[in-house]
Coordinates of C-alpha atoms and ligand atoms in Angstrom, one line a residue:
X226 CA 0.1 0.0 0.1
X227 CA 1.5 3.3 -1.1
X228 CA 1.6 5.7 1.8
X229 CA 4.2 8.2 0.5
X230 CA 2.0 11.3 0.8
X231 CA 0.4 10.4 4.0
X232 CA 3.8 10.0 5.2
X233 CA 5.3 13.4 4.0
X234 CA 2.2 15.1 5.4
X235 CA 2.4 13.7 8.6
X236 CA 6.2 14.6 8.8
X237 CA 5.3 18.0 7.9
X238 CA 2.5 18.6 10.4
X239 CA 4.4 17.3 13.3
X240 CA 6.5 20.4 13.0
X241 CA 3.3 22.7 13.6
X242 CA 1.1 20.3 15.5
X243 CA 1.5 18.5 18.5
X244 CA 1.9 14.9 17.5
X245 CA 1.1 16.1 13.8
X246 CA -2.9 15.9 14.8
X247 CA -5.5 18.1 16.1
X248 CA -7.1 15.4 18.3
X249 CA -4.6 12.6 19.9
X250 CA -6.2 9.3 18.9
X251 CA -5.8 10.3 15.1
X252 CA -1.9 9.8 15.8
X253 CA -2.6 6.3 15.8
X254 CA -0.1 5.9 18.7
X255 CA -2.7 3.6 20.4
X256 CA -2.1 1.1 17.9
X257 CA 1.3 1.8 16.6
X258 CA 0.2 2.5 12.9
X259 CA 0.8 4.9 10.5
X260 CA -1.9 7.5 10.8
X261 CA -3.7 8.0 7.1
X262 CA -4.3 11.4 5.8
X263 CA -7.5 11.7 4.2
X264 CA -8.3 13.3 0.9
X265 CA -11.8 12.8 0.7
X266 CA -15.0 10.8 1.9
X267 CA -17.6 9.2 -0.2
X268 CA -20.5 7.6 1.1
X269 CA -19.2 4.4 3.5
X270 CA -15.7 5.1 2.1
X271 CA -12.6 7.1 2.8
X272 CA -9.8 7.8 0.2
X273 CA -6.5 8.9 1.6
X274 CA -4.0 11.3 0.2
X275 CA -2.2 8.3 -1.9
X276 CA -5.5 7.2 -3.1
X277 CA -6.1 4.3 -1.1
X278 CA -9.5 3.5 -0.4
X279 CA -10.9 2.2 3.1
X280 CA -14.6 1.4 4.5
X281 CA -14.8 3.6 7.0
X282 CA -16.1 2.6 10.5
X283 CA -15.0 5.5 12.3
X284 CA -17.5 8.0 10.5
X285 CA -16.0 10.9 12.1
X286 CA -16.4 9.4 15.6
X287 CA -19.8 9.0 15.0
X288 CA -21.0 12.1 13.6
X289 CA -21.7 10.9 10.2
X290 CA -25.3 8.6 10.3
X291 CA -25.7 9.1 6.2
X292 CA -22.0 8.8 5.2
X293 CA -19.7 11.0 3.9
X294 CA -20.9 13.9 1.4
X295 CA -24.3 12.8 2.0
X296 CA -25.8 15.1 -1.1
X297 CA -28.7 16.5 1.1
X298 CA -26.2 17.8 3.6
X299 CA -24.0 19.3 0.9
X300 CA -27.2 20.8 -0.9
X301 CA -28.2 22.3 2.5
X302 CA -24.5 23.6 3.1
X303 CA -24.2 25.3 -0.4
X304 CA -27.6 26.8 0.1
X305 CA -26.7 28.4 3.5
X306 CA -23.1 29.4 2.4
X307 CA -24.8 31.6 -0.4
X308 CA -26.3 33.7 2.3
X309 CA -23.2 33.9 4.5
X310 CA -21.6 32.1 7.2
X311 CA -22.1 33.6 10.4
X312 CA -24.0 36.6 11.6
X313 CA -23.3 36.9 15.1
X314 CA -26.9 37.3 15.5
X315 CA -30.0 34.6 15.5
X316 CA -31.0 33.2 12.4
X317 CA -33.9 31.1 11.4
X318 CA -32.0 28.1 10.5
X319 CA -31.1 28.0 14.5
X320 CA -34.8 28.1 15.1
X321 CA -35.4 25.1 12.8
X322 CA -32.8 22.8 13.9
X323 CA -34.3 23.6 17.7
X324 CA -37.7 22.8 16.7
X325 CA -36.6 19.4 14.8
X326 CA -34.4 18.6 18.1
X327 CA -37.4 19.2 20.4
X328 CA -39.8 17.5 18.1
X329 CA -37.3 14.3 18.0
X330 CA -35.9 14.1 21.6
X331 CA -38.2 14.1 24.7
X332 CA -35.7 15.2 27.3
X333 CA -35.1 18.4 25.1
X334 CA -37.7 20.6 26.6
X335 CA -35.5 23.6 26.0
X336 CA -32.1 23.6 24.4
X337 CA -28.8 25.7 23.8
X338 CA -26.6 25.2 20.9
X339 CA -22.8 25.2 21.1
X340 CA -19.9 24.2 19.1
X341 CA -18.3 20.9 20.5
X342 CA -19.5 18.2 22.6
X343 CA -17.1 19.6 25.6
X344 CA -18.8 22.7 25.6
X345 CA -22.2 21.0 25.7
X346 CA -21.0 18.9 28.8
X347 CA -19.0 21.8 30.6
X348 CA -22.1 24.0 30.2
X349 CA -24.3 20.9 31.5
X350 CA -22.2 21.1 34.6
X351 CA -22.2 24.2 35.4
X352 CA -26.0 24.5 34.8
X353 CA -26.4 21.6 37.3
X354 CA -24.2 23.1 39.8
X355 CA -26.0 26.7 39.2
X356 CA -29.4 25.0 39.7
X357 CA -29.0 22.7 42.6
X358 CA -26.4 25.2 44.3
X359 CA -24.1 22.0 44.8
X360 CA -20.7 21.2 43.1
X361 CA -20.4 17.4 43.4
X362 CA -20.0 15.5 40.3
X363 CA -20.6 11.6 40.0
X364 CA -19.0 10.2 36.7
X365 CA -18.2 6.8 35.5
X366 CA -14.7 5.5 34.8
X367 CA -14.0 5.0 31.2
X368 CA -16.5 7.4 30.3
X369 CA -15.3 10.4 28.2
X370 CA -17.3 13.7 28.4
X371 CA -14.6 16.0 26.4
X372 CA -11.9 17.8 28.0
X373 CA -13.2 20.3 30.5
X374 CA -11.4 20.3 33.7
X375 CA -14.1 19.0 35.8
X376 CA -13.9 15.8 33.8
X377 CA -10.2 15.3 33.7
X378 CA -10.2 13.4 37.0
X379 CA -9.4 9.8 38.1
X380 CA -10.9 7.8 41.0
X381 CA -9.2 8.7 44.2
X382 CA -7.9 5.7 46.1
X383 CA -11.2 4.8 47.7
X384 CA -14.7 6.1 46.9
X385 CA -15.1 8.5 49.3
X386 CA -11.8 10.4 48.6
X387 CA -11.9 13.1 46.1
X388 CA -10.9 13.2 42.4
X389 CA -7.3 13.3 41.3
X390 CA -6.3 15.5 38.1
X391 CA -5.9 12.8 35.1
X392 CA -4.1 15.7 33.0
X393 CA -1.4 18.1 33.6
X394 CA -2.8 21.4 33.9
X395 CA -5.6 20.5 35.9
X396 CA -5.4 22.4 39.1
X397 CA -6.8 20.0 41.9
X398 CA -9.3 22.4 42.9
X399 CA -10.8 21.7 39.7
X400 CA -11.3 18.0 40.2
X401 CA -12.1 18.2 43.9
X402 CA -15.9 17.7 43.8
X403 CA -15.3 15.0 40.9
X404 CA -16.3 11.3 42.0
X405 CA -15.1 8.6 39.7
X406 CA -17.2 5.2 40.1
X407 CA -17.1 2.0 38.1
X408 CA -19.8 1.8 35.2
X409 CA -22.6 -0.6 35.7
X410 CA -22.2 -0.3 39.8
X411 CA -25.4 1.5 41.0
X412 CA -24.4 0.4 44.7
X413 CA -20.9 2.3 44.1
X414 CA -23.1 5.4 43.2
X415 CA -25.4 4.9 46.2
X416 CA -22.2 4.9 48.6
X417 CA -20.9 7.9 47.2
X418 CA -24.5 9.8 47.3
X419 CA -24.6 8.7 51.0
X420 CA -21.1 9.4 51.7
X421 CA -21.5 13.1 50.9
X422 CA -25.1 13.5 51.3
X423 CA -26.4 16.9 50.1
X424 CA -23.3 17.6 48.0
X425 CA -24.0 16.1 44.4
X426 CA -25.1 18.4 41.9
X427 CA -25.2 16.1 39.1
X428 CA -24.8 12.2 37.7
X429 CA -23.4 12.4 34.3
X430 CA -23.2 9.1 32.2
X431 CA -23.0 7.9 28.7
X432 CA -26.2 5.7 28.7
X433 CA -24.4 3.5 26.4
X434 CA -20.5 3.8 27.1
X435 CA -18.8 4.4 23.7
X436 CA -15.1 5.7 25.0
X437 CA -14.2 2.4 26.7
X438 CA -15.2 0.7 23.8
X439 CA -19.0 -0.1 23.6
X440 CA -20.2 -1.3 27.2
X441 CA -24.0 -1.3 27.3
X442 CA -25.8 -0.5 30.5
X443 CA -26.8 -3.5 32.3
X444 CA -30.8 -4.1 32.8
X445 CA -31.8 -1.8 35.6
X446 CA -28.8 0.1 35.8
X447 CA -30.1 3.4 34.2
X448 CA -33.3 3.3 35.9
X449 CA -31.3 2.7 39.6
X450 CA -29.7 5.9 38.6
X451 CA -32.8 7.8 37.7
X452 CA -34.3 6.8 41.3
X453 CA -31.0 7.4 43.1
X454 CA -30.6 10.7 41.2
X455 CA -34.5 11.9 42.5
X456 CA -33.9 10.4 45.8
X457 CA -30.6 12.5 46.6
X458 CA -31.4 15.6 44.6
X459 CA -29.0 15.6 41.8
X460 CA -29.5 16.1 38.5
X461 CA -29.1 12.9 35.9
X462 CA -27.3 14.1 32.9
X463 CA -27.4 11.6 29.9
X464 CA -24.3 12.6 27.6
X465 CA -25.6 11.4 24.2
X466 CA -23.1 13.3 22.3
X467 CA -22.1 10.0 20.8
X468 CA -25.5 8.0 21.1
X469 CA -28.1 11.1 20.4
X470 CA -30.0 10.1 17.2
X471 CA -27.9 7.0 16.7
X472 CA -28.9 4.3 19.4
X473 CA -32.4 5.6 18.3
X474 CA -34.1 8.5 16.6
X475 CA -35.2 10.0 20.1
X476 CA -31.8 9.0 21.8
X477 CA -30.8 6.0 24.2
X478 CA -32.8 7.7 27.1
X479 CA -36.0 6.9 25.1
X480 CA -34.5 3.6 23.7
X481 CA -34.1 2.3 27.5
X482 CA -37.1 4.2 28.7
X483 CA -35.4 6.4 31.3
X484 CA -35.6 10.2 31.5
X485 CA -32.7 12.3 32.4
X486 CA -32.9 15.9 33.7
X487 CA -30.5 17.3 31.2
X488 CA -28.8 15.7 28.1
X489 CA -25.8 16.7 26.0
X490 CA -25.9 15.9 22.1
X491 CA -23.4 16.2 19.3
X492 CA -21.9 14.9 16.4
X493 CA -25.0 13.7 14.3
X494 CA -26.8 17.1 15.2
X495 CA -24.3 19.0 13.5
X496 CA -24.0 16.3 10.5
X497 CA -20.6 16.4 10.5
X498 CA -20.1 20.5 11.0
X499 CA -18.9 21.8 14.5
X500 CA -22.2 21.6 16.5
X501 CA -23.5 20.4 19.9
X502 CA -26.3 21.2 22.3
X503 CA -27.0 20.9 25.9
X504 CA -30.9 20.6 26.9
X505 CA -33.3 19.6 29.5
X506 CA -36.5 20.4 31.6
X507 CA -37.6 23.9 30.9
X508 CA -37.3 25.6 34.5
X509 CA -33.7 24.1 34.5
X510 CA -32.6 25.6 31.1
X511 CA -34.2 28.9 32.1
X512 CA -31.4 29.2 34.7
X513 CA -29.1 30.2 31.7
X514 CA -28.0 33.6 30.5
X515 CA -29.5 35.7 29.6
X516 CA -32.7 34.4 31.6
X517 CA -30.7 33.2 34.7
X518 CA -27.9 33.4 36.4
X519 CA -25.6 30.5 34.8
X520 CA -23.4 32.1 32.1
X521 CA -22.5 30.5 28.9
X522 CA -22.0 32.1 25.5
X523 CA -20.2 31.4 22.1
X524 CA -19.3 33.4 19.0
X525 CA -20.3 30.6 16.6
X526 CA -23.0 28.8 18.6
X527 CA -26.0 28.2 16.2
X528 CA -24.1 29.2 13.2
X529 CA -26.0 28.8 9.9
X530 CA -23.8 26.1 8.2
X531 CA -23.9 23.8 11.1
X532 CA -27.4 24.3 11.7
X533 CA -28.0 23.4 7.6
X534 CA -26.1 20.5 7.9
X535 CA -28.0 19.5 11.2
X536 CA -31.1 20.2 9.7
X537 CA -30.6 18.3 6.5
X538 CA -29.4 15.0 8.7
X539 CA -32.1 15.5 11.2
X540 CA -34.8 15.7 8.2
X541 CA -33.3 12.7 6.7
X542 CA -33.6 10.7 9.8
X543 CA -37.2 11.8 10.1
X544 CA -37.7 10.9 6.1
X545 CA -36.7 7.4 7.0
X546 CA -38.7 6.0 9.9
X547 CA -37.4 2.7 9.3
X548 CA -33.9 3.6 9.2
X549 CA -33.0 2.5 12.9
X550 CA -34.3 -0.8 12.5
X551 CA -32.5 -1.4 9.0
X552 CA -29.0 -0.3 11.1
X553 CA -30.0 -2.9 13.8
X554 CA -30.7 -5.6 11.2
X555 CA -27.2 -4.7 9.4
X556 CA -25.4 -4.5 13.0
X557 CA -26.9 -8.0 13.9
X558 CA -25.3 -9.5 10.6
X559 CA -22.3 -7.7 11.1
X560 CA -21.9 -8.8 14.7
X561 CA -22.8 -12.5 14.0
X562 CA -20.5 -12.4 11.1
X563 CA -17.7 -11.2 13.3
X564 CA -18.3 -13.8 16.1
X565 CA -18.2 -16.4 13.4
X566 CA -14.8 -15.3 12.5
X567 CA -13.6 -15.0 15.9
X568 CA -14.5 -18.6 16.6
X569 CA -13.0 -19.7 13.3
X570 CA -9.8 -17.8 14.2
X571 CA -9.9 -19.3 17.6
X572 CA -8.8 -15.9 19.1
X573 CA -10.3 -14.6 22.6
X574 CA -12.4 -11.8 21.6
X575 CA -16.2 -10.7 21.6
X576 CA -18.2 -8.4 19.7
X577 CA -20.3 -5.9 22.1
X578 CA -22.9 -3.7 20.1
X579 CA -26.1 -1.4 20.3
X580 CA -27.6 -0.6 16.9
X581 CA -24.8 1.0 14.6
X582 CA -22.0 1.2 17.5
X583 CA -20.0 -1.7 18.3
X584 CA -16.7 -2.9 19.6
X585 CA -14.5 -6.0 19.0
X586 CA -12.9 -6.3 22.5
X587 CA -10.0 -8.9 22.6
X588 CA -11.3 -10.2 26.0
X589 CA -12.2 -13.9 27.0
X590 CA -15.2 -12.6 29.5
X591 CA -17.8 -9.7 28.9
X592 CA -16.5 -5.8 29.0
X593 CA -18.9 -4.2 31.7
X594 CA -16.7 -1.3 33.0
X595 CA -13.1 0.1 32.4
X596 CA -11.6 -2.4 34.4
X597 CA -12.9 -5.2 32.1
X598 CA -11.8 -2.9 29.2
X599 CA -8.3 -2.2 30.4
X600 CA -7.8 -6.1 30.7
X601 CA -8.2 -6.6 27.1
X602 CA -5.3 -7.9 24.8
X603 CA -4.5 -4.4 23.3
X604 CA -1.4 -5.7 21.2
X605 CA -4.1 -8.4 19.6
X606 CA -6.2 -5.4 18.9
X607 CA -3.3 -3.5 17.2
X608 CA -2.7 -6.4 15.0
X609 CA -6.4 -6.6 14.3
X610 CA -6.5 -3.0 13.4
X611 CA -3.3 -3.1 10.9
X612 CA -4.5 -6.4 9.2
X613 CA -7.9 -4.3 8.7
X614 CA -5.9 -1.3 7.4
X615 CA -4.1 -3.2 4.6
X616 CA -7.4 -4.7 3.5
X617 CA -8.9 -1.5 3.1
X618 CA -11.1 -1.1 6.2
X619 CA -10.3 2.0 8.6
X620 CA -11.3 0.6 12.2
X621 CA -11.0 3.0 15.2
X622 CA -7.2 3.1 16.0
X623 CA -8.0 2.1 19.7
X624 CA -9.4 -0.8 21.6
X625 CA -11.1 1.9 23.9
X626 CA -13.2 3.4 20.9
X627 CA -16.3 2.4 19.4
X628 CA -16.8 1.9 15.7
X629 CA -19.5 3.2 13.9
X630 CA -21.5 2.4 10.5
X631 CA -24.3 4.0 8.9
X632 CA -26.9 4.2 6.1
X633 CA -24.0 4.0 3.4
X634 CA -22.8 0.5 4.8
X635 CA -24.7 -1.6 2.2
X636 CA -24.5 -5.2 1.8
X637 CA -21.6 -5.1 0.0
X638 CA -19.7 -3.3 2.5
X639 CA -20.9 -5.4 5.2
X640 CA -19.8 -8.2 3.1
X641 CA -16.3 -6.9 2.3
X642 CA -16.0 -6.0 5.8
X643 CA -16.4 -9.5 7.1
X644 CA -14.1 -10.8 4.4
X645 CA -11.3 -8.7 5.3
X646 CA -12.0 -9.3 9.4
X647 CA -11.8 -13.2 8.9
X648 CA -7.9 -12.4 7.8
X649 CA -7.4 -9.7 10.5
X650 CA -8.8 -11.8 13.2
X651 CA -6.5 -14.8 12.4
X652 CA -3.6 -12.1 12.2
X653 CA -4.9 -10.9 15.8
X654 CA -4.7 -14.3 17.1
X655 CA -1.0 -14.0 16.4
Ligands
KE4_813 P1 -15.8 17.0 21.5 O1 -15.6 18.1 22.2 O2 -14.8 16.1 21.0 O3 -16.8 17.4 20.2 O4 -17.0 15.9 22.1 C1 -16.5 15.7 23.3 C2 -17.7 14.2 24.1 C3 -18.3 14.3 24.7 N1 -19.1 13.1 25.2 C4 -18.8 12.0 24.3 C5 -19.8 11.1 24.8 C6 -18.1 11.9 23.8 O5 -17.8 10.6 22.9 C7 -17.4 13.1 23.2 C8 -16.2 13.0 22.1 N2 -15.8 11.6 21.5 C9 -14.5 11.3 21.1 C10 -14.7 9.9 20.4 N3 -14.5 8.8 21.4 C11 -14.1 12.4 20.1 C12 -12.8 11.7 19.3 C13 -11.7 12.7 19.5 O6 -11.5 12.9 20.7 O7 -10.7 12.7 18.6

């Protein structure tokens, strides 16, 4: 596979961008591979700077539900761009997308657009703290809510201790109130709530974890969090930046029948443009400036290009009511094909999936939390990733990431993926 252009671009970029990337995971350091520089996307396919084609299972980290360069999205962008790119004032497309989100997502009684998932979750925590006049936050090990200081905490040595900074540059006081507990462990949440009664503003969770690999909630786990949050006066925040519009048109909360107090959305809501939102019960959202005392602002929030791309995407979902059922069928086919190839290769691996997000974990046992994910055979995953790449399949370059597919992954694409995976799983077996 000729990688000359990618190599040259990577080398030149390393002189200007830390690691040659604008986001760490793109460096391929987790798998020891050579990052590909992408020239364009076409439906389910990526084409790199050397002309090599890959079936894409990153899908802009879940942002693309209809594939790359989806014609209705491009047409909407072209129309919007003709009128200008940003006005620094409200424009009709913001209201149109807000109405779409409000219609599709039950938890979104009111909402505010921002430009990234990090902004959305950071604002949601500030809002929860302002609305409850409490500072404590419970998050889950292996969850990722963006890079705001408050989340860059790791569990202290024992439950009742305070969070410890998980990144250089995060002041200890920024994570003092952040408590990190194991995913799928409602008892640990209850112990933290009791150990610091009245201290917690929020419990924030990915209702389907995607940032340690795909880890579904155990039956009853989300409902238990709902009960505990209500009982202890904390707000339940579903971080649906990844799962929103993917796990179901109405989001994972609706899919599992659990209603959060606040929800964050991103990725799909912007159709591949920088756009995210925080939303929730109206009486909480009315605490946000200029109505209330919780400040948050953004130059490009609600910009017409992101609104146009998001609106075209949500309109496409609304126009295909059978979409998620079809994605479930394709996901089941992909999963059973991968499981057959795992058995054939005799490799210790398993597939965990919710709808069109999935992970091949190199683990004998089910992965139910971050400790389980951390015990996976990452060297085997790296061999799997490299072998797929060589066969034209771009899988997320980390064992701790979810893979995504969408409406552009048809029968031919799934077939081709399974053929490449059969070889890659044998390579993973070593
Ligand atoms: P951004 O700030 O990257 O737009 O969103 C942060 C975020 C918040 N919440 C959840 C559940 C997320 O998955 C993310 C971002 N997801 C990662 C993929 N694991 C982004 C990829 C990257 O960091 O390059």
